[in-house]
Amino acid sequence: MNLDGVIKKATQQNKAKVAIAAAEDYEVLEAVSLAVEHRLASFLLYGSEKGIYELIDRNFPQLIGHEDIAIIHAESNDEAAKLAVLAVGSGNAHVLMKGNIPTAKLLKTVLKKEYGLRTGKVLSHVAAFEVPAFDRLIFVSDAAMNIEPDVEQKAHIINNSVQIARATGIELPKVAVLAAVEVINPTMKATLDAAALTQMNNRGQIKNCLVDGPLALDNAISLEAAEHKGIHSEVAGQADILLVPTIETGNSLYKSLIYFAKAKVAAVIAGAKVPIVLTSRADSAENKLYSLALAICSSN
Ligand SMILES: CCCC(=O)OP(=O)(O)O
């Protein structure tokens, strides 16, 4: 499946209600307009009423008075985040979306127990990339939330990624645990964690996927590179999911795929009561639309 396939799948599901925190942003509202056109969702837009209304009036007049749009005024980004999180926490909306607000500010609100979005699971960011000339979607985690996860947190991150990949139709995702080398080096923590996670998968502690690592990026995604280096496994060269060791690797991979490789992306946070659409503020409206579609597919 490619990302247009994800949109198609999302349109076949019940229409979701999406709460957006700080919706006063051109690309966010363009994504909303595209989503309404696709009959993908209805929206609660939290933020500066004046700012949102002016942007809509100037650029997306078809949204004025639309039955799928409600604008709710918030005095600040903090208030917009709180109101949007409360809307999903109370069951009034099915998906939360980051608007023009820093990631940390939104996630701080999401993590507050009293707002009802926490499930006890680790929350993690999962991004699905459609890379030109690459034959399948490739998932990367975690580019935005977990800074330097330990083995236990990495197991949760794998579970969350697997849940999102399965929502796009990949029944048994292949997970490559990335490191700089493909052998265990006791001085490189990423390789030790990768070996532990691989064994946890062999022993049934991590389910519904195949895990292998440590693998370097080349032999995770290229069969030719894996064969050249003599690495043979069910995952090597065929990975669907790349588990990165730290947020720096994930965030740089995310942005290099978009800016160098011209990839398209759909990105969400998994592990909360509802999926959270979380792209970079600088991502295009098209990528925000794909992310909405991925969140809707994984919300059922
Ligand atoms: C990859 C999404 C998180 C991120 O880096 O967001 P910003 O670019 O908006 O900081």
Coordinates of C-alpha atoms and ligand atoms in Angstrom, one line a residue:
M1 CA 0.0 0.0 0.0
N2 CA 1.2 3.6 -0.7
L3 CA 0.0 6.7 1.1
D4 CA -2.9 7.3 -1.4
G5 CA -4.0 3.8 -0.5
V6 CA -4.0 4.8 3.2
I7 CA -6.3 7.8 2.3
K8 CA -8.6 5.4 0.4
K9 CA -8.7 3.0 3.3
A10 CA -9.5 5.9 5.7
T11 CA -12.4 7.1 3.6
Q12 CA -13.9 3.6 3.8
Q13 CA -14.2 3.9 7.6
N14 CA -16.7 5.8 9.8
K15 CA -16.1 9.5 9.6
A16 CA -13.8 10.5 12.4
K17 CA -14.0 13.7 14.5
V18 CA -10.5 15.4 14.8
A19 CA -9.6 18.0 17.4
I20 CA -6.8 20.3 16.3
A21 CA -4.7 22.2 18.8
A22 CA -3.6 25.6 17.4
A23 CA -5.3 25.4 14.0
E24 CA -4.3 28.9 12.9
D25 CA -1.8 27.7 10.2
Y26 CA -2.1 27.7 6.4
E27 CA -0.9 24.2 5.8
V28 CA -3.0 22.7 8.7
L29 CA -6.1 24.4 7.2
E30 CA -5.2 23.3 3.7
A31 CA -5.0 19.7 5.0
V32 CA -8.4 20.2 6.7
S33 CA -9.8 21.5 3.5
L34 CA -8.5 18.5 1.6
A35 CA -9.7 16.1 4.3
V36 CA -13.2 17.6 4.1
E37 CA -13.1 17.3 0.3
H38 CA -12.3 13.6 0.7
R39 CA -15.1 13.2 3.3
L40 CA -12.4 11.9 5.6
A41 CA -13.3 13.6 8.9
S42 CA -15.1 16.5 10.7
F43 CA -13.0 19.0 12.7
L44 CA -13.0 20.9 15.9
L45 CA -10.5 23.7 15.3
Y46 CA -9.1 25.1 18.6
G47 CA -7.0 28.4 18.6
S48 CA -7.3 32.1 17.9
E49 CA -10.8 32.4 16.4
K50 CA -9.8 35.6 14.6
G51 CA -6.6 34.0 13.2
I52 CA -8.4 30.8 12.0
Y53 CA -11.3 32.7 10.5
E54 CA -9.1 35.1 8.6
L55 CA -7.0 32.3 7.1
I56 CA -10.2 30.4 6.1
D57 CA -11.9 33.5 4.8
R58 CA -8.9 34.4 2.6
N59 CA -7.8 30.9 1.4
F60 CA -10.5 28.3 2.0
P61 CA -13.9 30.1 1.8
Q62 CA -15.6 26.7 1.0
L63 CA -15.0 25.9 4.7
I64 CA -17.1 28.8 6.0
G65 CA -20.3 27.5 7.6
H66 CA -19.4 23.9 6.5
E67 CA -21.2 21.3 8.6
D68 CA -17.8 19.5 9.2
I69 CA -16.1 22.5 10.7
A70 CA -16.4 24.1 14.2
I71 CA -14.1 26.8 15.4
I72 CA -13.5 27.1 19.2
H73 CA -11.6 30.1 20.5
A74 CA -8.6 29.6 22.8
E75 CA -6.6 32.5 24.3
S76 CA -3.2 30.9 23.9
N77 CA -1.5 27.8 22.6
D78 CA -1.6 26.3 26.0
E79 CA -5.4 26.7 26.2
A80 CA -5.8 25.3 22.6
A81 CA -3.8 22.2 23.6
K82 CA -5.8 21.7 26.8
L83 CA -9.2 22.1 25.1
A84 CA -8.2 19.8 22.2
V85 CA -6.8 17.2 24.5
L86 CA -10.0 17.4 26.7
A87 CA -12.1 16.9 23.6
V88 CA -10.5 13.5 22.8
G89 CA -10.1 12.5 26.5
S90 CA -13.9 12.9 27.0
G91 CA -14.7 11.0 23.8
N92 CA -16.0 14.0 21.9
A93 CA -13.3 13.5 19.2
H94 CA -11.6 10.4 17.9
V95 CA -8.2 11.8 16.8
L96 CA -6.0 14.6 18.1
M97 CA -3.9 16.7 15.7
K98 CA -0.9 19.0 16.3
G99 CA -1.4 22.4 14.7
N100 CA 1.0 25.3 14.8
I101 CA 2.3 24.5 18.3
P102 CA 5.7 23.1 19.4
T103 CA 5.7 19.3 19.8
A104 CA 6.8 19.5 23.4
K105 CA 4.0 21.8 24.4
L106 CA 1.3 19.5 23.0
L107 CA 2.8 16.3 24.4
K108 CA 3.2 17.9 27.9
T109 CA -0.6 18.4 27.8
V110 CA -1.3 14.9 26.4
L111 CA 0.8 13.3 29.2
K112 CA -1.3 14.9 32.0
K113 CA -3.1 12.0 33.7
E114 CA -6.2 14.1 34.5
Y115 CA -7.0 14.7 30.8
G116 CA -7.6 11.0 30.2
L117 CA -5.4 10.3 27.2
R118 CA -2.8 8.1 28.9
T119 CA -3.3 4.3 28.8
G120 CA -0.3 3.2 30.8
K121 CA 1.6 2.3 27.6
V122 CA 4.7 4.1 26.4
L123 CA 3.7 6.8 23.8
S124 CA 5.8 6.9 20.7
H125 CA 6.0 8.6 17.3
V126 CA 5.7 6.5 14.2
A127 CA 6.3 7.8 10.7
A128 CA 5.4 6.0 7.4
F129 CA 7.4 7.2 4.4
E130 CA 6.7 6.8 0.7
V131 CA 10.1 7.1 -0.8
P132 CA 10.4 7.7 -4.6
A133 CA 11.7 4.5 -6.3
F134 CA 11.3 2.4 -3.1
D135 CA 8.8 -0.5 -3.4
R136 CA 7.0 -0.2 -0.1
L137 CA 6.1 2.1 2.8
I138 CA 8.9 2.3 5.3
F139 CA 8.1 3.1 9.0
V140 CA 10.6 4.9 11.2
S141 CA 10.3 5.2 15.0
D142 CA 10.9 7.3 17.1
A143 CA 11.7 10.7 15.5
A144 CA 9.9 12.9 18.0
M145 CA 9.1 11.7 21.5
N146 CA 11.4 9.2 23.2
I147 CA 14.9 10.7 23.5
E148 CA 17.1 7.7 24.4
P149 CA 14.8 4.8 25.1
D150 CA 16.0 1.7 27.1
V151 CA 15.3 -1.9 26.0
E152 CA 11.9 -2.0 27.7
Q153 CA 10.8 1.3 26.1
K154 CA 12.1 0.1 22.7
A155 CA 10.0 -3.0 23.0
H156 CA 6.9 -0.8 23.5
I157 CA 8.0 1.4 20.6
I158 CA 8.2 -1.7 18.4
N159 CA 4.7 -2.8 19.6
N160 CA 3.3 0.7 18.8
S161 CA 4.9 0.7 15.3
V162 CA 3.7 -2.8 14.6
Q163 CA 0.1 -1.7 15.5
I164 CA 0.3 1.2 13.0
A165 CA 2.0 -0.8 10.3
R166 CA -0.7 -3.5 10.6
A167 CA -3.4 -0.8 10.3
T168 CA -2.0 -0.3 6.7
G169 CA -2.4 -3.9 5.9
I170 CA 1.1 -5.3 6.7
E171 CA 0.1 -8.5 8.6
L172 CA 3.6 -9.5 10.0
P173 CA 5.9 -6.4 9.8
K174 CA 9.6 -6.9 9.6
V175 CA 11.4 -4.8 12.2
A176 CA 15.1 -3.9 11.8
V177 CA 16.7 -2.6 15.0
L178 CA 19.2 -0.1 13.7
A179 CA 22.8 0.4 14.8
A180 CA 26.0 1.6 13.1
V181 CA 27.2 -2.0 12.7
E182 CA 25.6 -5.4 12.3
V183 CA 27.6 -7.2 14.9
I184 CA 27.4 -7.0 18.7
N185 CA 29.9 -4.5 20.1
P186 CA 29.8 -4.3 23.9
T187 CA 30.8 -0.7 23.8
M188 CA 27.9 0.2 21.5
K189 CA 24.6 0.2 23.5
A190 CA 22.5 0.2 20.3
T191 CA 23.9 -3.2 19.3
L192 CA 23.3 -4.8 22.8
D193 CA 19.7 -3.5 22.8
A194 CA 19.2 -4.8 19.3
A195 CA 20.3 -8.3 20.3
A196 CA 18.1 -8.3 23.4
L197 CA 15.0 -7.2 21.3
T198 CA 15.7 -9.8 18.7
Q199 CA 15.8 -12.5 21.4
M200 CA 12.6 -11.1 23.0
N201 CA 10.9 -11.6 19.7
N202 CA 12.3 -15.1 19.3
R203 CA 10.9 -16.0 22.8
G204 CA 7.5 -14.5 22.1
Q205 CA 7.9 -11.4 24.3
I206 CA 7.4 -9.1 21.3
K207 CA 4.6 -10.4 19.1
N208 CA 3.0 -10.0 15.7
C209 CA 6.3 -9.1 13.9
L210 CA 9.7 -10.4 13.0
V211 CA 12.6 -8.5 14.7
D212 CA 16.3 -8.6 13.8
G213 CA 19.2 -6.5 14.8
P214 CA 21.7 -5.0 15.1
L215 CA 21.4 -4.0 11.4
A216 CA 22.9 -1.0 9.7
L217 CA 20.6 1.0 7.5
D218 CA 21.9 -0.4 4.3
N219 CA 21.5 -4.0 5.1
A220 CA 18.1 -3.3 6.8
I221 CA 16.5 -2.0 3.5
S222 CA 18.7 -3.3 0.7
L223 CA 18.8 -7.1 0.0
E224 CA 21.8 -6.4 -2.3
A225 CA 23.7 -4.7 0.6
A226 CA 22.7 -7.5 3.0
E227 CA 23.9 -10.2 0.6
H228 CA 27.1 -8.3 -0.1
K229 CA 27.8 -8.3 3.7
G230 CA 26.8 -11.9 4.1
I231 CA 23.8 -11.2 6.3
H232 CA 20.9 -13.5 5.9
S233 CA 17.7 -13.3 7.9
E234 CA 14.0 -12.9 7.3
V235 CA 14.3 -9.1 8.0
A236 CA 17.7 -8.1 6.5
G237 CA 17.2 -6.2 3.3
Q238 CA 13.4 -6.4 3.7
A239 CA 12.5 -4.3 6.7
D240 CA 9.2 -2.5 7.0
I241 CA 10.0 -0.8 10.3
L242 CA 13.3 0.9 11.3
L243 CA 13.7 1.2 15.0
V244 CA 16.3 3.9 15.6
P245 CA 18.4 4.0 18.7
T246 CA 17.8 7.7 19.6
I247 CA 15.6 10.7 18.7
E248 CA 18.5 12.4 16.9
T249 CA 18.8 9.5 14.5
G250 CA 15.0 9.3 14.0
N251 CA 14.5 13.1 13.6
S252 CA 17.4 13.4 11.2
L253 CA 16.3 10.3 9.2
Y254 CA 12.7 11.8 9.1
K255 CA 13.9 15.1 7.8
S256 CA 16.5 13.7 5.4
L257 CA 14.0 11.4 3.8
I258 CA 11.7 14.5 3.2
Y259 CA 14.3 17.1 2.2
F260 CA 16.9 14.9 0.4
A261 CA 14.9 12.0 -0.9
K262 CA 11.6 14.0 -1.5
A263 CA 9.7 11.3 0.4
K264 CA 6.0 11.8 1.4
V265 CA 5.2 11.0 5.0
A266 CA 2.3 10.2 7.4
A267 CA 3.2 10.5 11.1
V268 CA 1.3 9.8 14.3
I269 CA 1.9 9.2 18.0
A270 CA 0.7 5.8 19.1
G271 CA 0.1 4.4 22.6
A272 CA -2.4 7.0 23.8
K273 CA -6.2 6.5 24.0
V274 CA -6.5 7.9 20.5
P275 CA -3.9 8.4 17.7
I276 CA -2.3 11.8 17.6
V277 CA -1.4 13.4 14.2
L278 CA 2.1 14.7 14.8
T279 CA 4.1 16.0 11.8
S280 CA 6.8 18.7 11.7
R281 CA 5.3 22.2 11.7
A282 CA 7.2 22.6 8.4
D283 CA 5.6 19.6 6.7
S284 CA 3.3 20.2 3.7
A285 CA -0.5 20.1 3.7
E286 CA -0.3 16.9 1.7
N287 CA 1.8 15.2 4.4
K288 CA -0.6 16.4 7.1
L289 CA -3.5 14.9 5.1
Y290 CA -1.6 11.6 4.8
S291 CA -1.0 11.7 8.6
L292 CA -4.7 12.3 9.3
A293 CA -5.6 9.3 7.1
L294 CA -3.0 7.1 8.9
A295 CA -4.5 8.2 12.3
I296 CA -8.0 7.4 11.1
C297 CA -7.0 4.0 9.9
S298 CA -5.3 3.2 13.2
S299 CA -8.1 4.6 15.3
N300 CA -10.3 1.5 14.6
Ligands
LIG1 C1 9.2 14.9 13.2 C2 8.1 15.6 14.0 C3 8.6 16.4 15.2 C4 9.3 17.6 14.8 O1 10.6 17.6 14.6 O2 8.5 18.7 14.7 P1 9.0 20.2 14.4 O3 9.9 20.1 13.2 O4 7.7 20.9 14.3 O5 9.9 20.6 15.6

